[in-house]
mmCIF file with all atom_site columns, N, CA and C in Angstrom:
data_model
loop_
_atom_site.group_PDB
_atom_site.id
_atom_site.type_symbol
_atom_site.label_atom_id
_atom_site.label_alt_id
_atom_site.label_comp_id
_atom_site.label_asym_id
_atom_site.label_entity_id
_atom_site.label_seq_id
_atom_site.pdbx_PDB_ins_code
_atom_site.Cartn_x
_atom_site.Cartn_y
_atom_site.Cartn_z
_atom_site.occupancy
_atom_site.B_iso_or_equiv
_atom_site.pdbx_formal_charge
_atom_site.auth_seq_id
_atom_site.auth_comp_id
_atom_site.auth_asym_id
_atom_site.auth_atom_id
_atom_site.pdbx_PDB_model_num
ATOM 1  N N  . GLU A 1 1  ? 109.903 40.581 128.592 1.00 0.00 ? 1  GLU A N  1
ATOM 2  C CA . GLU A 1 1  ? 109.910 39.870 127.324 1.00 0.00 ? 1  GLU A CA 1
ATOM 3  C C  . GLU A 1 1  ? 109.894 40.880 126.181 1.00 0.00 ? 1  GLU A C  1
ATOM 4  N N  . PHE A 1 2  ? 110.802 40.706 125.223 1.00 0.00 ? 2  PHE A N  1
ATOM 5  C CA . PHE A 1 2  ? 110.896 41.592 124.072 1.00 0.00 ? 2  PHE A CA 1
ATOM 6  C C  . PHE A 1 2  ? 110.471 40.844 122.817 1.00 0.00 ? 2  PHE A C  1
ATOM 7  N N  . ALA A 1 3  ? 109.792 41.557 121.924 1.00 0.00 ? 3  ALA A N  1
ATOM 8  C CA . ALA A 1 3  ? 109.352 40.950 120.669 1.00 0.00 ? 3  ALA A CA 1
ATOM 9  C C  . ALA A 1 3  ? 109.534 41.958 119.543 1.00 0.00 ? 3  ALA A C  1
ATOM 10 N N  . LEU A 1 4  ? 109.698 41.457 118.339 1.00 0.00 ? 4  LEU A N  1
ATOM 11 C CA . LEU A 1 4  ? 109.856 42.339 117.183 1.00 0.00 ? 4  LEU A CA 1
ATOM 12 C C  . LEU A 1 4  ? 108.521 42.919 116.741 1.00 0.00 ? 4  LEU A C  1
ATOM 13 N N  . THR A 1 5  ? 107.435 42.225 117.008 1.00 0.00 ? 5  THR A N  1
ATOM 14 C CA . THR A 1 5  ? 106.103 42.712 116.649 1.00 0.00 ? 5  THR A CA 1
ATOM 15 C C  . THR A 1 5  ? 105.311 42.998 117.916 1.00 0.00 ? 5  THR A C  1
ATOM 16 N N  . ASP A 1 6  ? 104.339 43.867 117.793 1.00 0.00 ? 6  ASP A N  1
ATOM 17 C CA . ASP A 1 6  ? 103.502 44.232 118.930 1.00 0.00 ? 6  ASP A CA 1
ATOM 18 C C  . ASP A 1 6  ? 102.354 43.241 119.043 1.00 0.00 ? 6  ASP A C  1
ATOM 19 N N  . ARG A 1 7  ? 102.372 42.470 120.106 1.00 0.00 ? 7  ARG A N  1
ATOM 20 C CA . ARG A 1 7  ? 101.314 41.495 120.331 1.00 0.00 ? 7  ARG A CA 1
ATOM 21 C C  . ARG A 1 7  ? 100.429 41.978 121.476 1.00 0.00 ? 7  ARG A C  1
ATOM 22 N N  . PRO A 1 8  ? 99.136  41.675 121.426 1.00 0.00 ? 8  PRO A N  1
ATOM 23 C CA . PRO A 1 8  ? 98.258  42.109 122.512 1.00 0.00 ? 8  PRO A CA 1
ATOM 24 C C  . PRO A 1 8  ? 98.621  41.418 123.822 1.00 0.00 ? 8  PRO A C  1
ATOM 25 N N  . GLY A 1 9  ? 98.700  42.206 124.879 1.00 0.00 ? 9  GLY A N  1
ATOM 26 C CA . GLY A 1 9  ? 99.007  41.671 126.190 1.00 0.00 ? 9  GLY A CA 1
ATOM 27 C C  . GLY A 1 9  ? 97.749  41.370 126.977 1.00 0.00 ? 9  GLY A C  1
ATOM 28 N N  . PHE A 1 10 ? 97.909  41.259 128.290 1.00 0.00 ? 10 PHE A N  1
ATOM 29 C CA . PHE A 1 10 ? 96.786  40.912 129.162 1.00 0.00 ? 10 PHE A CA 1
ATOM 30 C C  . PHE A 1 10 ? 95.645  41.903 129.038 1.00 0.00 ? 10 PHE A C  1
ATOM 31 N N  . TRP A 1 11 ? 95.949  43.194 129.144 1.00 0.00 ? 11 TRP A N  1
ATOM 32 C CA . TRP A 1 11 ? 94.889  44.209 129.127 1.00 0.00 ? 11 TRP A CA 1
ATOM 33 C C  . TRP A 1 11 ? 94.249  44.338 127.758 1.00 0.00 ? 11 TRP A C  1
ATOM 34 N N  . GLU A 1 12 ? 95.036  44.191 126.704 1.00 0.00 ? 12 GLU A N  1
ATOM 35 C CA . GLU A 1 12 ? 94.481  44.289 125.351 1.00 0.00 ? 12 GLU A CA 1
ATOM 36 C C  . GLU A 1 12 ? 93.567  43.108 125.042 1.00 0.00 ? 12 GLU A C  1
ATOM 37 N N  . ARG A 1 13 ? 93.902  41.935 125.538 1.00 0.00 ? 13 ARG A N  1
ATOM 38 C CA . ARG A 1 13 ? 93.039  40.768 125.321 1.00 0.00 ? 13 ARG A CA 1
ATOM 39 C C  . ARG A 1 13 ? 91.744  40.882 126.107 1.00 0.00 ? 13 ARG A C  1
ATOM 40 N N  . ASN A 1 14 ? 91.719  41.702 127.145 1.00 0.00 ? 14 ASN A N  1
ATOM 41 C CA . ASN A 1 14 ? 90.527  41.829 127.981 1.00 0.00 ? 14 ASN A CA 1
ATOM 42 C C  . ASN A 1 14 ? 89.739  43.094 127.689 1.00 0.00 ? 14 ASN A C  1
ATOM 43 N N  . GLY A 1 15 ? 89.923  43.680 126.490 1.00 0.00 ? 15 GLY A N  1
ATOM 44 C CA . GLY A 1 15 ? 89.035  44.745 126.049 1.00 0.00 ? 15 GLY A CA 1
ATOM 45 C C  . GLY A 1 15 ? 89.622  46.139 126.039 1.00 0.00 ? 15 GLY A C  1
ATOM 46 N N  . TYR A 1 16 ? 90.859  46.306 126.489 1.00 0.00 ? 16 TYR A N  1
ATOM 47 C CA . TYR A 1 16 ? 91.450  47.641 126.459 1.00 0.00 ? 16 TYR A CA 1
ATOM 48 C C  . TYR A 1 16 ? 92.098  47.900 125.109 1.00 0.00 ? 16 TYR A C  1
ATOM 49 N N  . HIS A 1 17 ? 92.133  49.161 124.726 1.00 0.00 ? 17 HIS A N  1
ATOM 50 C CA . HIS A 1 17 ? 92.690  49.570 123.440 1.00 0.00 ? 17 HIS A CA 1
ATOM 51 C C  . HIS A 1 17 ? 94.212  49.429 123.471 1.00 0.00 ? 17 HIS A C  1
ATOM 52 N N  . ASN A 1 18 ? 94.807  48.977 122.374 1.00 0.00 ? 18 ASN A N  1
ATOM 53 C CA . ASN A 1 18 ? 96.252  48.750 122.336 1.00 0.00 ? 18 ASN A CA 1
ATOM 54 C C  . ASN A 1 18 ? 97.042  50.053 122.263 1.00 0.00 ? 18 ASN A C  1
ATOM 55 N N  . ASN A 1 19 ? 96.590  51.017 121.471 1.00 0.00 ? 19 ASN A N  1
ATOM 56 C CA . ASN A 1 19 ? 97.300  52.297 121.358 1.00 0.00 ? 19 ASN A CA 1
ATOM 57 C C  . ASN A 1 19 ? 96.275  53.424 121.446 1.00 0.00 ? 19 ASN A C  1
ATOM 58 N N  . ALA A 1 20 ? 95.710  53.574 122.618 1.00 0.00 ? 20 ALA A N  1
ATOM 59 C CA . ALA A 1 20 ? 94.614  54.521 122.812 1.00 0.00 ? 20 ALA A CA 1
ATOM 60 C C  . ALA A 1 20 ? 95.119  55.908 123.182 1.00 0.00 ? 20 ALA A C  1
ATOM 61 N N  . ASP A 1 21 ? 94.282  56.894 122.915 1.00 0.00 ? 21 ASP A N  1
ATOM 62 C CA . ASP A 1 21 ? 94.526  58.264 123.346 1.00 0.00 ? 21 ASP A CA 1
ATOM 63 C C  . ASP A 1 21 ? 93.517  58.578 124.450 1.00 0.00 ? 21 ASP A C  1
ATOM 64 N N  . PRO A 1 22 ? 93.957  58.707 125.700 1.00 0.00 ? 22 PRO A N  1
ATOM 65 C CA . PRO A 1 22 ? 92.998  58.930 126.789 1.00 0.00 ? 22 PRO A CA 1
ATOM 66 C C  . PRO A 1 22 ? 92.227  60.232 126.656 1.00 0.00 ? 22 PRO A C  1
ATOM 67 N N  . TRP A 1 23 ? 92.776  61.209 125.950 1.00 0.00 ? 23 TRP A N  1
ATOM 68 C CA . TRP A 1 23 ? 92.075  62.485 125.778 1.00 0.00 ? 23 TRP A CA 1
ATOM 69 C C  . TRP A 1 23 ? 90.912  62.359 124.809 1.00 0.00 ? 23 TRP A C  1
ATOM 70 N N  . LEU A 1 24 ? 90.938  61.312 123.976 1.00 0.00 ? 24 LEU A N  1
ATOM 71 C CA . LEU A 1 24 ? 89.841  61.086 123.033 1.00 0.00 ? 24 LEU A CA 1
ATOM 72 C C  . LEU A 1 24 ? 88.912  59.977 123.520 1.00 0.00 ? 24 LEU A C  1
ATOM 73 N N  . GLU A 1 25 ? 89.026  59.621 124.801 1.00 0.00 ? 25 GLU A N  1
ATOM 74 C CA . GLU A 1 25 ? 88.192  58.565 125.398 1.00 0.00 ? 25 GLU A CA 1
ATOM 75 C C  . GLU A 1 25 ? 88.318  57.250 124.632 1.00 0.00 ? 25 GLU A C  1
ATOM 76 N N  . GLU A 1 26 ? 89.549  56.859 124.320 1.00 0.00 ? 26 GLU A N  1
ATOM 77 C CA . GLU A 1 26 ? 89.793  55.608 123.596 1.00 0.00 ? 26 GLU A CA 1
ATOM 78 C C  . GLU A 1 26 ? 90.361  54.534 124.523 1.00 0.00 ? 26 GLU A C  1
ATOM 79 N N  . ARG A 1 27 ? 89.909  54.529 125.758 1.00 0.00 ? 27 ARG A N  1
ATOM 80 C CA . ARG A 1 27 ? 90.481  53.565 126.697 1.00 0.00 ? 27 ARG A CA 1
ATOM 81 C C  . ARG A 1 27 ? 90.081  52.135 126.384 1.00 0.00 ? 27 ARG A C  1
ATOM 82 N N  . TYR A 1 28 ? 88.888  51.947 125.839 1.00 0.00 ? 28 TYR A N  1
ATOM 83 C CA . TYR A 1 28 ? 88.394  50.601 125.572 1.00 0.00 ? 28 TYR A CA 1
ATOM 84 C C  . TYR A 1 28 ? 88.308  50.354 124.076 1.00 0.00 ? 28 TYR A C  1
ATOM 85 N N  . ASP A 1 29 ? 88.561  49.116 123.690 1.00 0.00 ? 29 ASP A N  1
ATOM 86 C CA . ASP A 1 29 ? 88.488  48.741 122.281 1.00 0.00 ? 29 ASP A CA 1
ATOM 87 C C  . ASP A 1 29 ? 87.032  48.610 121.869 1.00 0.00 ? 29 ASP A C  1
ATOM 88 N N  . ALA A 1 30 ? 86.681  49.169 120.732 1.00 0.00 ? 30 ALA A N  1
ATOM 89 C CA . ALA A 1 30 ? 85.275  49.153 120.299 1.00 0.00 ? 30 ALA A CA 1
ATOM 90 C C  . ALA A 1 30 ? 84.922  47.914 119.518 1.00 0.00 ? 30 ALA A C  1
#
């Protein structure tokens, strides 16, 4: 599925960061 805007998917709705940097420990949304 393609969209013009970035919408949160399954993982983002369940607490994961949408555009995280794993080197900065941003795996989970705060």
